[in-house]
Tab-separated table of C-alpha atoms in Angstrom:
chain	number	residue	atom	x	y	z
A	1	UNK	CA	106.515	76.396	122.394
A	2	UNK	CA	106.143	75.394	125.690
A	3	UNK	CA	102.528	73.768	124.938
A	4	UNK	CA	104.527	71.686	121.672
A	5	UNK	CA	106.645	70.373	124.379
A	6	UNK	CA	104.403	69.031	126.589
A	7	UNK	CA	102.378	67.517	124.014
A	8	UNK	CA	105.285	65.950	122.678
A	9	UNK	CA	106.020	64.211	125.974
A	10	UNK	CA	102.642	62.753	126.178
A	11	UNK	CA	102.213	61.650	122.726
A	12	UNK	CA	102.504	58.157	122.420
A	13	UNK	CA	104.011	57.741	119.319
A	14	UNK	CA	107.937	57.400	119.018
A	15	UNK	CA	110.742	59.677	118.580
A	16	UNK	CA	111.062	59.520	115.101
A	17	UNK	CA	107.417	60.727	114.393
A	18	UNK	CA	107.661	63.510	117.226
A	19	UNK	CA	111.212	64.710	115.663
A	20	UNK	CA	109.493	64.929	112.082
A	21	UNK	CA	106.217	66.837	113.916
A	22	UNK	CA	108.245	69.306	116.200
A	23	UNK	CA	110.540	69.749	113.150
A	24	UNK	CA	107.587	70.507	110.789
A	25	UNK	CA	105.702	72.798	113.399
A	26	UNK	CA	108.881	74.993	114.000
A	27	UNK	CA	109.384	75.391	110.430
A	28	UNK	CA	105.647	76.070	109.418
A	29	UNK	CA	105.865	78.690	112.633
A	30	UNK	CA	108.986	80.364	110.787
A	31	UNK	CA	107.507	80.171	107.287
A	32	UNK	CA	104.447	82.435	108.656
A	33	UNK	CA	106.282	84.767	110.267
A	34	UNK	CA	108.885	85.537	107.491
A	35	UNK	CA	105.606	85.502	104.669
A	36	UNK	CA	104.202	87.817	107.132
A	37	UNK	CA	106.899	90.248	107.151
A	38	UNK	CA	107.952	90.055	103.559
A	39	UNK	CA	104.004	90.936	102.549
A	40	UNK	CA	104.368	93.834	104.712
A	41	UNK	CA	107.626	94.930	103.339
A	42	UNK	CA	105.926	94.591	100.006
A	43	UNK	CA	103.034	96.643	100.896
A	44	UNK	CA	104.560	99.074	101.971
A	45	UNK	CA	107.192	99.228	99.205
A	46	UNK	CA	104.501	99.532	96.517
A	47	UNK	CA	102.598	102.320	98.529
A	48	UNK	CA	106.106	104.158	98.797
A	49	UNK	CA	106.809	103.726	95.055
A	50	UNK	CA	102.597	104.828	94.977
A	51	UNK	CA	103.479	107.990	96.981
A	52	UNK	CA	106.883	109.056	95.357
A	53	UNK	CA	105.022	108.960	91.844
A	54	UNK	CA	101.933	110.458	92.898
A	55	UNK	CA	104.235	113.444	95.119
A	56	UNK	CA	106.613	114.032	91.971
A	57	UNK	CA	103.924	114.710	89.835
A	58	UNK	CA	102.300	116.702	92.309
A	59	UNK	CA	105.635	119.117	92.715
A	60	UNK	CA	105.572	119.307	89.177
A	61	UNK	CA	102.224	121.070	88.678
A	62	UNK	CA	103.301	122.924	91.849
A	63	UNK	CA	106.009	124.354	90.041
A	64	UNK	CA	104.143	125.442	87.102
A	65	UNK	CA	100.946	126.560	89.242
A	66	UNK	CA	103.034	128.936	91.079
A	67	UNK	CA	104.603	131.000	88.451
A	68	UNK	CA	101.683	130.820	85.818
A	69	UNK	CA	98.623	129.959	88.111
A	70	UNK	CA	96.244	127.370	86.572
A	71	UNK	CA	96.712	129.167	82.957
A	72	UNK	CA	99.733	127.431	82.899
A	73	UNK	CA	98.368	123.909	83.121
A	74	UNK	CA	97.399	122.426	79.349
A	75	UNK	CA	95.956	118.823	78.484
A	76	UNK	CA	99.863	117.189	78.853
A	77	UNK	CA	99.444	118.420	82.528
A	78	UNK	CA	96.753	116.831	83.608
A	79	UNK	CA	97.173	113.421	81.590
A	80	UNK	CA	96.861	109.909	83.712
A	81	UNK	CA	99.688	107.603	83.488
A	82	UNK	CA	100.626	103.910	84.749
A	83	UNK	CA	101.458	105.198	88.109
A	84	UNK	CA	98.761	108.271	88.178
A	85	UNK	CA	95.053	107.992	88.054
A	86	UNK	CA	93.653	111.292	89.009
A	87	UNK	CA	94.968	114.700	89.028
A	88	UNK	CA	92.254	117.779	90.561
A	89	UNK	CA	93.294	121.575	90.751
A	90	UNK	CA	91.321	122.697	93.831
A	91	UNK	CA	90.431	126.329	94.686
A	92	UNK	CA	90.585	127.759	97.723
A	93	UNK	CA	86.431	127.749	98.087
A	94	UNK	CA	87.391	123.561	97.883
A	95	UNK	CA	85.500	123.913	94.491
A	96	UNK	CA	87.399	121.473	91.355
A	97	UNK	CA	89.192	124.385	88.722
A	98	UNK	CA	90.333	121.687	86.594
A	99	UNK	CA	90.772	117.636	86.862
A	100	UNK	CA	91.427	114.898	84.938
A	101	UNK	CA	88.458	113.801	82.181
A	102	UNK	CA	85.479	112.916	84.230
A	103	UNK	CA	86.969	113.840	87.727
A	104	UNK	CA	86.251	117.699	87.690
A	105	UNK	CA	83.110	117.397	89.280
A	106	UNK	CA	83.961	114.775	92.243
A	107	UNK	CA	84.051	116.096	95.978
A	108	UNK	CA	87.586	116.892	96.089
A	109	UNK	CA	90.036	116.306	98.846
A	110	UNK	CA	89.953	119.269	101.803
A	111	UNK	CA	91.900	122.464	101.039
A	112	UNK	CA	95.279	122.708	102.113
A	113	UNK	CA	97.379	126.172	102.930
A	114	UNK	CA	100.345	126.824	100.691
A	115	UNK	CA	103.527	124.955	101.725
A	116	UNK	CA	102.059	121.830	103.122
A	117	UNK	CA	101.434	118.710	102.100
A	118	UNK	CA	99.179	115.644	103.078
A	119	UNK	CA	98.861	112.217	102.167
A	120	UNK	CA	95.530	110.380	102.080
A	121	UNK	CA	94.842	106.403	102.480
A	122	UNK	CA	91.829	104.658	101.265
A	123	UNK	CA	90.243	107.991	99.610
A	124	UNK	CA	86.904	107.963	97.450
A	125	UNK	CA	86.086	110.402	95.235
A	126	UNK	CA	82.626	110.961	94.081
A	127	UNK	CA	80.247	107.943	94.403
A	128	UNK	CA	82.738	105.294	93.178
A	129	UNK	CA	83.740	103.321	95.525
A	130	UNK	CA	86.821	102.968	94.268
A	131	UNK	CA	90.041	103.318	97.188
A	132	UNK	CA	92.733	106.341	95.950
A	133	UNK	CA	96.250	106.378	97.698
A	134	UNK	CA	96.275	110.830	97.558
A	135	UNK	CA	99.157	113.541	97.508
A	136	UNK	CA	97.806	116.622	98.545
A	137	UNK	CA	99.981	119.395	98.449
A	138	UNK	CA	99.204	123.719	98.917
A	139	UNK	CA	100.300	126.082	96.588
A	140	UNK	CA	100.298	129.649	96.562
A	141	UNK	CA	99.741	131.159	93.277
A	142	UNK	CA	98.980	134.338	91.470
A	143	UNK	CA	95.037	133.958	91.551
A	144	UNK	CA	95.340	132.719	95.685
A	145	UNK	CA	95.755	129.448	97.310
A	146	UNK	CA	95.391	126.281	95.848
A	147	UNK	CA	95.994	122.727	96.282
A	148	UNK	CA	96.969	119.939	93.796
A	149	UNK	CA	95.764	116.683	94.445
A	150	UNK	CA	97.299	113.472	92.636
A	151	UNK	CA	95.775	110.297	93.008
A	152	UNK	CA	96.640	106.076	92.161
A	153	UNK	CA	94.399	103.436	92.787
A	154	UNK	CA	94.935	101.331	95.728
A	155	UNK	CA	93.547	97.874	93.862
A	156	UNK	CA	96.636	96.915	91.936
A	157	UNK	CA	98.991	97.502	94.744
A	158	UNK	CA	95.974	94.802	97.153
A	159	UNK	CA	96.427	92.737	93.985
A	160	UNK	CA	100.082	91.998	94.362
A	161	UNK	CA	100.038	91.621	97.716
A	162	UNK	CA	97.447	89.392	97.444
A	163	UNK	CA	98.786	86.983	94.619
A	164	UNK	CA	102.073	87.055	96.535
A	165	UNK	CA	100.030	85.726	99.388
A	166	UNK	CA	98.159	83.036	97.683
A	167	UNK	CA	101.627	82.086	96.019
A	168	UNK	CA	102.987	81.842	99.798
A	169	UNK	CA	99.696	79.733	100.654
A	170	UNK	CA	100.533	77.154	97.389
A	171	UNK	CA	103.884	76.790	97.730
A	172	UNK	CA	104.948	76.297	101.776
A	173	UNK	CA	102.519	73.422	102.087
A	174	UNK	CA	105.043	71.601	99.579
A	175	UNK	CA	108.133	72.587	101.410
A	176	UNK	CA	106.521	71.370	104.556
A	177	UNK	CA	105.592	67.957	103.180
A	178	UNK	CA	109.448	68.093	101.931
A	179	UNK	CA	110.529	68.930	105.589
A	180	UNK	CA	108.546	66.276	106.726
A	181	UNK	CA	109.164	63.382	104.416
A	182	UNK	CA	112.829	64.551	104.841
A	183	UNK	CA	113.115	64.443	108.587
A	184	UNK	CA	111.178	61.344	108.505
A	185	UNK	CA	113.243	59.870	106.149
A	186	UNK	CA	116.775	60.585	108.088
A	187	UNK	CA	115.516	60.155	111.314
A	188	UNK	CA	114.613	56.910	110.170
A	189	UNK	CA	118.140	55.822	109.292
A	190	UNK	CA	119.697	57.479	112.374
A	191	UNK	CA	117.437	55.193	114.555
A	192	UNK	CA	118.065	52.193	112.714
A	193	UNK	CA	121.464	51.974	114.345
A	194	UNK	CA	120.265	52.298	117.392
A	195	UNK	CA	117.759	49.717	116.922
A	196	UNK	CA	120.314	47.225	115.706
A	197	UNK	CA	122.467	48.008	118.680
A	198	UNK	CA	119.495	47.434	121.153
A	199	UNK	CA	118.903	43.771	119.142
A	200	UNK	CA	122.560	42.933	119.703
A	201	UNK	CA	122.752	44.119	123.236
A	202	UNK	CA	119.583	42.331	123.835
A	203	UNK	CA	120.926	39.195	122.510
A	204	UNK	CA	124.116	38.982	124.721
A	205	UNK	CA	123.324	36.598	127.739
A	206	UNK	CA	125.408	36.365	130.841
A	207	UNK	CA	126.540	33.119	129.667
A	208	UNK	CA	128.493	34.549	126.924
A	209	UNK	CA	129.838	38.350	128.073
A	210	UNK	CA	132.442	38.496	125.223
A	211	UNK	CA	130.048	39.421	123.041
A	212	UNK	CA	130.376	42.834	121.586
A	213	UNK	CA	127.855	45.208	119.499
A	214	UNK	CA	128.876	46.638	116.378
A	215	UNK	CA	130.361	50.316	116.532
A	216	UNK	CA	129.077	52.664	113.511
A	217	UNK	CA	132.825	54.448	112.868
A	218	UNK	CA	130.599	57.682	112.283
A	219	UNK	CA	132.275	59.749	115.275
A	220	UNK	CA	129.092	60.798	116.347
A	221	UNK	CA	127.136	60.228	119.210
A	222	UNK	CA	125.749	56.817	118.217
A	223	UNK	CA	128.863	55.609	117.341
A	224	UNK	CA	130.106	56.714	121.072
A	225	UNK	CA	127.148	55.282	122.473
A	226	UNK	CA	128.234	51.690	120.617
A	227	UNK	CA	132.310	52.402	121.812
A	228	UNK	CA	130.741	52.972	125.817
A	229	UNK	CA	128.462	49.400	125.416
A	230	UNK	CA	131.320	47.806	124.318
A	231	UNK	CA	133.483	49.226	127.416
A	232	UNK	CA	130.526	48.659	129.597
A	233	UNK	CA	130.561	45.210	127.798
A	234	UNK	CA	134.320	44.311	128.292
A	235	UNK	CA	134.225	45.658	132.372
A	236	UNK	CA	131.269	42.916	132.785
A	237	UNK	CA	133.517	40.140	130.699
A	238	UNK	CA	136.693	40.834	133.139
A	239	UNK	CA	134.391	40.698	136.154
A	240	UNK	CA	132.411	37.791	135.098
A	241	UNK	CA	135.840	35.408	135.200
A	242	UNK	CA	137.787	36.704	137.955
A	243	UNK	CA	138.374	34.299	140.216
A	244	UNK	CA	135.956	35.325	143.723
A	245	UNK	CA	137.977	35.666	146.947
């Protein structure tokens, strides 16, 4: 901020272009730092609504696991969803018992002991490359530990953030040329006034002091500026033709 300043006070063009630039900076500044935070609230959001799908399901087969061992899981059990992607039943040698079609054979996620729970970040399974937001949770069943791992894919949670981001990118670049054309626009007419009362106060010669500049009526501070000439104006005029001693 400090650096904006400065530059400000060296740049030689006038006030009406430095109000529009510091006015556009600051905002561009504050647009950043809010899309900033709002794509990390979003990211976040969708890997908590990632997790509390993934962990639900997860508790499920938990429940079932430990009362009927893996003999209770059927097909329905182990079937993918919007929000789920890949379910594995994992013994306690970290071999697969049972998975969803096509994962049964994938290096699995590590063993965990009954009662706890993990959650993984970026995890691959097998050679595709794939990135797998994980709930890993330990069981203890009738045939001996075992741990339920549910999977979703991180890519469509990176591709909201992402279009979010690019919608960010599109759209403040408009709102800035808004600002600016704005500020420009109003500054503009603000310093008009006070160009027309510099032109009249130029204009007024000692020769003629009762001469006065025209006040805006706005009650602002160019319209008190206009009110203190005039004063200033009037003081000169009464000094001007009293008589010298």
């Amino acid at each position: 901020m400090r650096s904006i300043r400065v530059w400000l006070r060296r740049c030689t063009v006038g006030v009406r272009a430095r109000l529009t630039i510091l006015a556009t900076v600051l905002l561009a500044a504050a647009l950043a730092a809010a899309a900033g935070v709002m794509l990390l609230v979003l990211h976040k959001s969708l890997l908590n609504s990632a997790d509390a799908a993934t962990s639900t399901r997860a508790l499920e087969l938990a429940t079932t696991v430990r009362t009927e061992s893996t003999a209770g899981l059927d097909a329905s059990s182990l079937t993918t969803s919007k929000d789920i992607d890949v379910i594995q039943i994992i013994g306690a040698d970290g071999r697969v018992i049972t998975a969803t079609p096509g994962d049964r054979g994938a290096p699995p996620p590590r063993p965990l002991a009954p009662d706890t729970r993990s959650t993984l970040d970026g995890a691959t399974i097998g050679d595709d490359p794939t990135e797998y937001r994980v709930s890993v949770l330990g069981v203890e069943s009738p045939r001996g530990p075992i741990t339920i791992a549910v999977a979703a894919t991180e890519g469509p949670i990176t591709d909201v953030v992402v279009t979010v981001a690019i919608l960010f990118a599109s759209v403040f670049p408009l709102i800035l040329v808004m600002l600016a054309a704005t500020t420009y626009f109003f500054v503009g007419r603000t310093l008009r006034t006070v160009e027309r009362i510099r032109t009249e106060v130029a204009a007024i010669t000692s020769s003629d002091l009762s001469r006065r500049v025209s006040e805006p009526h706005t009650g602002d501070e160019i319209d008190r500026l206009a009110t203190t000439m005039n004063e200033m104006l009037q003081r000169l005029h009464i000094s001007s033709e009293a008589p010298l001693r």
